[in-house]
Amino acid sequence: MSIAGSRVVVTGASRGIGAVIAKKLAARGAELVLVARSAEDLQKIAAEIGGAEIFVADLADSADIARLVESIETAGPIDVVVNNAGVDLTGRLVRTDPAHIAMLIGINLTAPILMARSVLPAMIKRGSGHIVNVSSLSGTNALPGVGPYSASKAGLSHFGAALRAELRGTGVTTTLVQIGPVESEMINNLRRHGPTRRALHRLRKLGLTYDLPIDLVAERVANAIEKQRRHVRLPLRSAIFPIITEVPRRITEWLLFGVDHQKD
């Protein structure tokens, strides 16, 4: 699909990967709709890319998501949604505040599901649209200290596969982004917990991972939208892990070939 002229919603767009994805898409002519919790940070990013629509929202509040999408659609159709907003949580599970776990699951997993639910009726009616879910290799590679985070990303990856199957024949497509550590504040947070830091160090020594340049990740996401690719997997040296996890999903997809997913 052509990014130029497409109206693209990017959540978590005020910093990190979301901000860089927004800049990449703006450079390709997208009409950006930026969503995050900080109006000040969103205004800064909007100024840097030469203007964008801004919507302040707390995606941890599931009741606010339908209202958010309705407000965005008032100004025009949504062609692409990049579900990028996410939070990290590192430490021993028994020392972790239950409220923080609930917030993480809400933002990392529930919000993308509800965003998809809210934008799909109009996309399916038009017969076009694209949804990007930014997940993580943590959803396949379980490391100590990040259980809730890994669970949320595993859930998001599986949801992406189920969504792809459900949308077959509608004209709406999806991309699942599964990435390792990225040069950002999040990876610094992960390394503050000793067991997680040592696990990442072991994987690095084995040559399985390295800190991905954030610009590279954003560029690959933009390419995937334009070429409607199913997956972005980085680093390539670790792609075998999500590929293995994908095998039973693809087998099920083949087994269900010809089944009508659209007729109730």
PDB file of C-alpha atoms in Angstrom:
ATOM      1  CA  MET A   1       0.000   0.000   0.000  1.00  0.00           C
ATOM      2  CA  SER A   2       1.113   3.566  -0.537  1.00  0.00           C
ATOM      3  CA  ILE A   3       2.122   5.325   2.651  1.00  0.00           C
ATOM      4  CA  ALA A   4       1.943   8.715   0.949  1.00  0.00           C
ATOM      5  CA  GLY A   5      -1.437  10.223   1.721  1.00  0.00           C
ATOM      6  CA  SER A   6      -2.419   7.430   4.120  1.00  0.00           C
ATOM      7  CA  ARG A   7      -3.725   8.436   7.530  1.00  0.00           C
ATOM      8  CA  VAL A   8      -1.597   6.551  10.038  1.00  0.00           C
ATOM      9  CA  VAL A   9      -2.192   6.316  13.785  1.00  0.00           C
ATOM     10  CA  VAL A  10       0.927   5.639  15.875  1.00  0.00           C
ATOM     11  CA  THR A  11       0.465   4.928  19.578  1.00  0.00           C
ATOM     12  CA  GLY A  12       3.288   5.547  22.022  1.00  0.00           C
ATOM     13  CA  ALA A  13       4.497   8.171  19.553  1.00  0.00           C
ATOM     14  CA  SER A  14       6.000  10.642  22.016  1.00  0.00           C
ATOM     15  CA  ARG A  15       9.364   8.885  22.395  1.00  0.00           C
ATOM     16  CA  GLY A  16      11.495   5.868  21.563  1.00  0.00           C
ATOM     17  CA  ILE A  17      10.549   3.583  18.686  1.00  0.00           C
ATOM     18  CA  GLY A  18       7.140   5.218  18.238  1.00  0.00           C
ATOM     19  CA  ALA A  19       8.618   8.667  17.675  1.00  0.00           C
ATOM     20  CA  VAL A  20      11.148   7.368  15.143  1.00  0.00           C
ATOM     21  CA  ILE A  21       8.493   5.320  13.305  1.00  0.00           C
ATOM     22  CA  ALA A  22       6.370   8.476  13.084  1.00  0.00           C
ATOM     23  CA  LYS A  23       9.287  10.407  11.579  1.00  0.00           C
ATOM     24  CA  LYS A  24       9.973   7.657   9.025  1.00  0.00           C
ATOM     25  CA  LEU A  25       6.329   7.538   7.969  1.00  0.00           C
ATOM     26  CA  ALA A  26       6.095  11.326   7.759  1.00  0.00           C
ATOM     27  CA  ALA A  27       9.135  11.331   5.463  1.00  0.00           C
ATOM     28  CA  ARG A  28       7.199   8.984   3.155  1.00  0.00           C
ATOM     29  CA  GLY A  29       4.218  11.310   3.021  1.00  0.00           C
ATOM     30  CA  ALA A  30       1.910   9.833   5.649  1.00  0.00           C
ATOM     31  CA  GLU A  31      -0.703  11.933   7.400  1.00  0.00           C
ATOM     32  CA  LEU A  32       0.257  11.243  11.003  1.00  0.00           C
ATOM     33  CA  VAL A  33      -2.016  10.891  14.003  1.00  0.00           C
ATOM     34  CA  LEU A  34       0.109  10.722  17.141  1.00  0.00           C
ATOM     35  CA  VAL A  35      -1.181   9.183  20.375  1.00  0.00           C
ATOM     36  CA  ALA A  36       0.500   9.191  23.792  1.00  0.00           C
ATOM     37  CA  ARG A  37      -0.038  10.357  27.366  1.00  0.00           C
ATOM     38  CA  SER A  38       2.081  13.532  27.177  1.00  0.00           C
ATOM     39  CA  ALA A  39       0.734  16.444  25.134  1.00  0.00           C
ATOM     40  CA  GLU A  40       4.017  18.333  25.485  1.00  0.00           C
ATOM     41  CA  ASP A  41       6.095  15.457  24.121  1.00  0.00           C
ATOM     42  CA  LEU A  42       3.631  14.862  21.283  1.00  0.00           C
ATOM     43  CA  GLN A  43       3.756  18.527  20.295  1.00  0.00           C
ATOM     44  CA  LYS A  44       7.541  18.322  20.142  1.00  0.00           C
ATOM     45  CA  ILE A  45       7.460  15.304  17.817  1.00  0.00           C
ATOM     46  CA  ALA A  46       4.743  16.902  15.678  1.00  0.00           C
ATOM     47  CA  ALA A  47       6.891  20.002  15.264  1.00  0.00           C
ATOM     48  CA  GLU A  48       9.895  17.898  14.277  1.00  0.00           C
ATOM     49  CA  ILE A  49       7.982  16.132  11.505  1.00  0.00           C
ATOM     50  CA  GLY A  50       6.294  19.256  10.195  1.00  0.00           C
ATOM     51  CA  GLY A  51       2.876  18.797  11.732  1.00  0.00           C
ATOM     52  CA  ALA A  52       0.567  16.003  12.818  1.00  0.00           C
ATOM     53  CA  GLU A  53      -2.729  15.436  14.576  1.00  0.00           C
ATOM     54  CA  ILE A  54      -2.306  14.895  18.315  1.00  0.00           C
ATOM     55  CA  PHE A  55      -4.496  12.891  20.663  1.00  0.00           C
ATOM     56  CA  VAL A  56      -3.670  12.536  24.330  1.00  0.00           C
ATOM     57  CA  ALA A  57      -4.866   9.253  25.780  1.00  0.00           C
ATOM     58  CA  ASP A  58      -4.035   6.779  28.513  1.00  0.00           C
ATOM     59  CA  LEU A  59      -4.273   3.385  26.824  1.00  0.00           C
ATOM     60  CA  ALA A  60      -4.287   1.698  30.218  1.00  0.00           C
ATOM     61  CA  ASP A  61      -7.896   2.895  30.435  1.00  0.00           C
ATOM     62  CA  SER A  62      -9.696   0.426  28.180  1.00  0.00           C
ATOM     63  CA  ALA A  63     -12.903   2.467  28.290  1.00  0.00           C
ATOM     64  CA  ASP A  64     -11.077   5.388  26.657  1.00  0.00           C
ATOM     65  CA  ILE A  65      -9.940   3.484  23.551  1.00  0.00           C
ATOM     66  CA  ALA A  66     -13.272   3.361  21.702  1.00  0.00           C
ATOM     67  CA  ARG A  67     -13.737   7.074  22.414  1.00  0.00           C
ATOM     68  CA  LEU A  68     -10.224   7.763  21.145  1.00  0.00           C
ATOM     69  CA  VAL A  69     -10.827   5.954  17.842  1.00  0.00           C
ATOM     70  CA  GLU A  70     -14.207   7.625  17.409  1.00  0.00           C
ATOM     71  CA  SER A  71     -12.583  11.038  17.884  1.00  0.00           C
ATOM     72  CA  ILE A  72      -9.825  10.244  15.390  1.00  0.00           C
ATOM     73  CA  GLU A  73     -12.293   8.954  12.786  1.00  0.00           C
ATOM     74  CA  THR A  74     -14.351  12.135  13.090  1.00  0.00           C
ATOM     75  CA  ALA A  75     -11.618  13.913  11.118  1.00  0.00           C
ATOM     76  CA  GLY A  76     -11.218  11.138   8.541  1.00  0.00           C
ATOM     77  CA  PRO A  77     -10.710   7.424   7.973  1.00  0.00           C
ATOM     78  CA  ILE A  78      -7.839   5.511   9.548  1.00  0.00           C
ATOM     79  CA  ASP A  79      -5.767   3.635   6.976  1.00  0.00           C
ATOM     80  CA  VAL A  80      -3.048   2.230   9.246  1.00  0.00           C
ATOM     81  CA  VAL A  81      -2.697   1.667  12.978  1.00  0.00           C
ATOM     82  CA  VAL A  82       0.717   1.075  14.544  1.00  0.00           C
ATOM     83  CA  ASN A  83       0.128  -0.439  17.985  1.00  0.00           C
ATOM     84  CA  ASN A  84       3.482   0.541  19.423  1.00  0.00           C
ATOM     85  CA  ALA A  85       2.683   1.815  22.928  1.00  0.00           C
ATOM     86  CA  GLY A  86       4.223  -0.392  25.570  1.00  0.00           C
ATOM     87  CA  VAL A  87       5.772  -0.401  29.014  1.00  0.00           C
ATOM     88  CA  ASP A  88       8.435  -2.583  30.596  1.00  0.00           C
ATOM     89  CA  LEU A  89       8.597  -4.137  34.047  1.00  0.00           C
ATOM     90  CA  THR A  90      11.699  -5.867  35.361  1.00  0.00           C
ATOM     91  CA  GLY A  91      12.366  -7.558  38.674  1.00  0.00           C
ATOM     92  CA  ARG A  92      11.444 -10.554  40.784  1.00  0.00           C
ATOM     93  CA  LEU A  93       7.770 -11.386  40.430  1.00  0.00           C
ATOM     94  CA  VAL A  94       7.185 -11.697  44.180  1.00  0.00           C
ATOM     95  CA  ARG A  95       8.440  -8.135  44.660  1.00  0.00           C
ATOM     96  CA  THR A  96       6.365  -6.643  41.864  1.00  0.00           C
ATOM     97  CA  ASP A  97       3.348  -4.476  42.615  1.00  0.00           C
ATOM     98  CA  PRO A  98       0.171  -6.196  41.315  1.00  0.00           C
ATOM     99  CA  ALA A  99      -1.115  -2.834  40.103  1.00  0.00           C
ATOM    100  CA  HIS A 100       1.976  -2.434  37.904  1.00  0.00           C
ATOM    101  CA  ILE A 101       1.415  -5.897  36.410  1.00  0.00           C
ATOM    102  CA  ALA A 102      -2.212  -5.067  35.617  1.00  0.00           C
ATOM    103  CA  MET A 103      -1.172  -1.769  34.001  1.00  0.00           C
ATOM    104  CA  LEU A 104       1.461  -3.540  31.879  1.00  0.00           C
ATOM    105  CA  ILE A 105      -0.997  -6.151  30.609  1.00  0.00           C
ATOM    106  CA  GLY A 106      -3.498  -3.393  29.893  1.00  0.00           C
ATOM    107  CA  ILE A 107      -1.123  -1.297  27.790  1.00  0.00           C
ATOM    108  CA  ASN A 108       0.914  -4.054  26.124  1.00  0.00           C
ATOM    109  CA  LEU A 109      -1.870  -6.517  25.318  1.00  0.00           C
ATOM    110  CA  THR A 110      -5.395  -5.300  26.010  1.00  0.00           C
ATOM    111  CA  ALA A 111      -4.944  -1.911  24.335  1.00  0.00           C
ATOM    112  CA  PRO A 112      -3.761  -3.292  20.955  1.00  0.00           C
ATOM    113  CA  ILE A 113      -6.632  -5.785  20.940  1.00  0.00           C
ATOM    114  CA  LEU A 114      -9.175  -3.062  21.674  1.00  0.00           C
ATOM    115  CA  MET A 115      -7.596  -0.660  19.178  1.00  0.00           C
ATOM    116  CA  ALA A 116      -7.954  -3.333  16.485  1.00  0.00           C
ATOM    117  CA  ARG A 117     -11.534  -4.004  17.554  1.00  0.00           C
ATOM    118  CA  SER A 118     -12.369  -0.309  17.276  1.00  0.00           C
ATOM    119  CA  VAL A 119     -10.775   0.439  13.887  1.00  0.00           C
ATOM    120  CA  LEU A 120     -11.721  -2.770  12.068  1.00  0.00           C
ATOM    121  CA  PRO A 121     -15.418  -2.085  11.310  1.00  0.00           C
ATOM    122  CA  ALA A 122     -14.582   0.892   9.095  1.00  0.00           C
ATOM    123  CA  MET A 123     -11.536  -0.809   7.546  1.00  0.00           C
ATOM    124  CA  ILE A 124     -13.492  -3.951   6.673  1.00  0.00           C
ATOM    125  CA  LYS A 125     -16.323  -1.869   5.211  1.00  0.00           C
ATOM    126  CA  ARG A 126     -13.807  -0.083   2.947  1.00  0.00           C
ATOM    127  CA  GLY A 127     -12.016  -3.332   2.140  1.00  0.00           C
ATOM    128  CA  SER A 128      -8.615  -1.903   3.032  1.00  0.00           C
ATOM    129  CA  GLY A 129      -6.428  -1.105   6.013  1.00  0.00           C
ATOM    130  CA  HIS A 130      -3.349  -2.301   7.821  1.00  0.00           C
ATOM    131  CA  ILE A 131      -2.647  -3.032  11.491  1.00  0.00           C
ATOM    132  CA  VAL A 132       0.868  -3.258  12.918  1.00  0.00           C
ATOM    133  CA  ASN A 133       1.463  -4.859  16.316  1.00  0.00           C
ATOM    134  CA  VAL A 134       4.875  -4.149  17.812  1.00  0.00           C
ATOM    135  CA  SER A 135       5.790  -7.195  19.878  1.00  0.00           C
ATOM    136  CA  SER A 136       9.124  -8.559  21.103  1.00  0.00           C
ATOM    137  CA  LEU A 137      11.385 -11.588  21.009  1.00  0.00           C
ATOM    138  CA  SER A 138      10.659 -11.695  24.737  1.00  0.00           C
ATOM    139  CA  GLY A 139       7.397 -13.290  23.654  1.00  0.00           C
ATOM    140  CA  THR A 140       9.338 -16.348  22.500  1.00  0.00           C
ATOM    141  CA  ASN A 141      12.535 -16.203  24.586  1.00  0.00           C
ATOM    142  CA  ALA A 142      11.642 -16.231  28.276  1.00  0.00           C
ATOM    143  CA  LEU A 143      14.263 -14.478  30.382  1.00  0.00           C
ATOM    144  CA  PRO A 144      14.417 -14.166  34.180  1.00  0.00           C
ATOM    145  CA  GLY A 145      12.938 -11.008  35.636  1.00  0.00           C
ATOM    146  CA  VAL A 146      10.550 -10.149  32.802  1.00  0.00           C
ATOM    147  CA  GLY A 147       7.742 -12.699  33.213  1.00  0.00           C
ATOM    148  CA  PRO A 148       4.757 -10.321  32.955  1.00  0.00           C
ATOM    149  CA  TYR A 149       6.367  -8.386  30.092  1.00  0.00           C
ATOM    150  CA  SER A 150       7.189 -11.597  28.197  1.00  0.00           C
ATOM    151  CA  ALA A 151       3.666 -12.923  28.776  1.00  0.00           C
ATOM    152  CA  SER A 152       2.139  -9.721  27.392  1.00  0.00           C
ATOM    153  CA  LYS A 153       4.286  -9.869  24.267  1.00  0.00           C
ATOM    154  CA  ALA A 154       3.640 -13.597  23.753  1.00  0.00           C
ATOM    155  CA  GLY A 155      -0.060 -12.814  23.943  1.00  0.00           C
ATOM    156  CA  LEU A 156       0.288  -9.951  21.469  1.00  0.00           C
ATOM    157  CA  SER A 157       2.181 -12.150  19.001  1.00  0.00           C
ATOM    158  CA  HIS A 158      -0.464 -14.865  19.202  1.00  0.00           C
ATOM    159  CA  PHE A 159      -3.233 -12.302  18.856  1.00  0.00           C
ATOM    160  CA  GLY A 160      -1.519 -11.006  15.717  1.00  0.00           C
ATOM    161  CA  ALA A 161      -1.616 -14.477  14.174  1.00  0.00           C
ATOM    162  CA  ALA A 162      -5.263 -14.999  15.115  1.00  0.00           C
ATOM    163  CA  LEU A 163      -6.181 -11.565  13.776  1.00  0.00           C
ATOM    164  CA  ARG A 164      -4.453 -12.294  10.477  1.00  0.00           C
ATOM    165  CA  ALA A 165      -6.509 -15.472  10.097  1.00  0.00           C
ATOM    166  CA  GLU A 166      -9.747 -13.719  11.001  1.00  0.00           C
ATOM    167  CA  LEU A 167      -9.153 -10.965   8.459  1.00  0.00           C
ATOM    168  CA  ARG A 168      -8.449 -13.249   5.503  1.00  0.00           C
ATOM    169  CA  GLY A 169     -10.485 -12.116   2.533  1.00  0.00           C
ATOM    170  CA  THR A 170     -11.401  -8.707   3.966  1.00  0.00           C
ATOM    171  CA  GLY A 171      -8.644  -6.674   2.305  1.00  0.00           C
ATOM    172  CA  VAL A 172      -7.300  -5.678   5.734  1.00  0.00           C
ATOM    173  CA  THR A 173      -3.737  -6.849   6.363  1.00  0.00           C
ATOM    174  CA  THR A 174      -1.416  -7.079   9.364  1.00  0.00           C
ATOM    175  CA  THR A 175       2.233  -6.936  10.343  1.00  0.00           C
ATOM    176  CA  LEU A 176       3.671  -8.501  13.474  1.00  0.00           C
ATOM    177  CA  VAL A 177       6.936  -6.915  14.628  1.00  0.00           C
ATOM    178  CA  GLN A 178       9.099  -9.171  16.820  1.00  0.00           C
ATOM    179  CA  ILE A 179      12.319  -7.489  17.855  1.00  0.00           C
ATOM    180  CA  GLY A 180      15.136  -7.977  20.306  1.00  0.00           C
ATOM    181  CA  PRO A 181      16.765  -5.306  22.495  1.00  0.00           C
ATOM    182  CA  VAL A 182      16.685  -1.830  20.964  1.00  0.00           C
ATOM    183  CA  GLU A 183      18.943   1.121  21.751  1.00  0.00           C
ATOM    184  CA  SER A 184      16.504   2.860  24.085  1.00  0.00           C
ATOM    185  CA  GLU A 185      15.698   3.611  27.707  1.00  0.00           C
ATOM    186  CA  MET A 186      13.741   0.344  27.942  1.00  0.00           C
ATOM    187  CA  ILE A 187      16.821  -1.826  27.483  1.00  0.00           C
ATOM    188  CA  ASN A 188      18.606   0.198  30.156  1.00  0.00           C
ATOM    189  CA  ASN A 189      15.736  -0.585  32.522  1.00  0.00           C
ATOM    190  CA  LEU A 190      16.041  -4.298  31.756  1.00  0.00           C
ATOM    191  CA  ARG A 191      19.723  -4.286  32.583  1.00  0.00           C
ATOM    192  CA  ARG A 192      19.164  -2.785  36.026  1.00  0.00           C
ATOM    193  CA  HIS A 193      17.955  -6.212  37.216  1.00  0.00           C
ATOM    194  CA  GLY A 194      20.918  -8.534  37.720  1.00  0.00           C
ATOM    195  CA  PRO A 195      19.430 -11.841  36.449  1.00  0.00           C
ATOM    196  CA  THR A 196      18.024 -10.162  33.326  1.00  0.00           C
ATOM    197  CA  ARG A 197      21.294  -8.360  32.659  1.00  0.00           C
ATOM    198  CA  ARG A 198      23.288 -11.565  32.955  1.00  0.00           C
ATOM    199  CA  ALA A 199      20.877 -13.467  30.694  1.00  0.00           C
ATOM    200  CA  LEU A 200      21.144 -10.790  28.004  1.00  0.00           C
ATOM    201  CA  HIS A 201      24.919 -10.822  28.359  1.00  0.00           C
ATOM    202  CA  ARG A 202      24.975 -14.598  27.791  1.00  0.00           C
ATOM    203  CA  LEU A 203      22.864 -14.296  24.645  1.00  0.00           C
ATOM    204  CA  ARG A 204      25.153 -11.540  23.380  1.00  0.00           C
ATOM    205  CA  LYS A 205      28.248 -13.698  23.977  1.00  0.00           C
ATOM    206  CA  LEU A 206      26.594 -16.511  22.031  1.00  0.00           C
ATOM    207  CA  GLY A 207      26.108 -14.113  19.129  1.00  0.00           C
ATOM    208  CA  LEU A 208      22.330 -14.312  19.269  1.00  0.00           C
ATOM    209  CA  THR A 209      21.532 -10.712  20.047  1.00  0.00           C
ATOM    210  CA  TYR A 210      22.782  -7.144  20.072  1.00  0.00           C
ATOM    211  CA  ASP A 211      21.217  -3.747  20.665  1.00  0.00           C
ATOM    212  CA  LEU A 212      19.317  -2.886  17.501  1.00  0.00           C
ATOM    213  CA  PRO A 213      19.672   0.648  16.107  1.00  0.00           C
ATOM    214  CA  ILE A 214      16.306   2.279  16.609  1.00  0.00           C
ATOM    215  CA  ASP A 215      16.478   3.859  13.152  1.00  0.00           C
ATOM    216  CA  LEU A 216      16.822   0.399  11.554  1.00  0.00           C
ATOM    217  CA  VAL A 217      13.766  -0.930  13.376  1.00  0.00           C
ATOM    218  CA  ALA A 218      11.642   2.049  12.333  1.00  0.00           C
ATOM    219  CA  GLU A 219      12.776   1.754   8.711  1.00  0.00           C
ATOM    220  CA  ARG A 220      11.850  -1.933   8.589  1.00  0.00           C
ATOM    221  CA  VAL A 221       8.413  -1.190  10.054  1.00  0.00           C
ATOM    222  CA  ALA A 222       7.792   1.480   7.407  1.00  0.00           C
ATOM    223  CA  ASN A 223       8.887  -0.946   4.666  1.00  0.00           C
ATOM    224  CA  ALA A 224       6.576  -3.650   6.051  1.00  0.00           C
ATOM    225  CA  ILE A 225       3.587  -1.307   5.925  1.00  0.00           C
ATOM    226  CA  GLU A 226       4.358  -0.267   2.368  1.00  0.00           C
ATOM    227  CA  LYS A 227       4.881  -3.852   1.170  1.00  0.00           C
ATOM    228  CA  GLN A 228       2.218  -5.338   3.494  1.00  0.00           C
ATOM    229  CA  ARG A 229       4.632  -7.847   4.959  1.00  0.00           C
ATOM    230  CA  ARG A 230       3.365 -10.220   7.612  1.00  0.00           C
ATOM    231  CA  HIS A 231       6.457 -10.052   9.805  1.00  0.00           C
ATOM    232  CA  VAL A 232       9.399  -7.941  10.866  1.00  0.00           C
ATOM    233  CA  ARG A 233      11.930 -10.035  12.807  1.00  0.00           C
ATOM    234  CA  LEU A 234      15.129  -8.500  14.129  1.00  0.00           C
ATOM    235  CA  PRO A 235      17.913  -9.292  14.640  1.00  0.00           C
ATOM    236  CA  LEU A 236      17.972 -11.809  11.820  1.00  0.00           C
ATOM    237  CA  ARG A 237      20.326 -14.055  13.806  1.00  0.00           C
ATOM    238  CA  SER A 238      17.512 -14.627  16.332  1.00  0.00           C
ATOM    239  CA  ALA A 239      14.688 -14.933  13.808  1.00  0.00           C
ATOM    240  CA  ILE A 240      14.680 -18.720  14.201  1.00  0.00           C
ATOM    241  CA  PHE A 241      12.949 -18.396  17.590  1.00  0.00           C
ATOM    242  CA  PRO A 242       9.768 -16.618  16.416  1.00  0.00           C
ATOM    243  CA  ILE A 243       9.786 -18.725  13.243  1.00  0.00           C
ATOM    244  CA  ILE A 244       9.660 -21.910  15.328  1.00  0.00           C
ATOM    245  CA  THR A 245       6.857 -20.451  17.440  1.00  0.00           C
ATOM    246  CA  GLU A 246       4.971 -19.561  14.268  1.00  0.00           C
ATOM    247  CA  VAL A 247       5.017 -23.138  12.934  1.00  0.00           C
ATOM    248  CA  PRO A 248       1.875 -24.427  14.727  1.00  0.00           C
ATOM    249  CA  ARG A 249       0.039 -21.245  13.777  1.00  0.00           C
ATOM    250  CA  ARG A 250       0.883 -21.692  10.114  1.00  0.00           C
ATOM    251  CA  ILE A 251      -0.010 -25.392  10.216  1.00  0.00           C
ATOM    252  CA  THR A 252      -3.416 -24.447  11.630  1.00  0.00           C
ATOM    253  CA  GLU A 253      -3.754 -21.822   8.914  1.00  0.00           C
ATOM    254  CA  TRP A 254      -3.136 -24.461   6.243  1.00  0.00           C
ATOM    255  CA  LEU A 255      -5.520 -26.923   7.903  1.00  0.00           C
ATOM    256  CA  LEU A 256      -8.259 -24.276   7.843  1.00  0.00           C
ATOM    257  CA  PHE A 257      -7.638 -23.236   4.252  1.00  0.00           C
ATOM    258  CA  GLY A 258     -10.989 -22.714   2.536  1.00  0.00           C
ATOM    259  CA  VAL A 259     -12.933 -22.216   5.765  1.00  0.00           C
ATOM    260  CA  ASP A 260     -15.087 -19.074   5.552  1.00  0.00           C
ATOM    261  CA  HIS A 261     -13.940 -16.727   8.319  1.00  0.00           C
ATOM    262  CA  GLN A 262     -16.392 -13.954   7.471  1.00  0.00           C
ATOM    263  CA  LYS A 263     -19.801 -15.634   7.498  1.00  0.00           C
ATOM    264  CA  ASP A 264     -21.470 -15.823  10.936  1.00  0.00           C
TER     265      ASP A 264
END
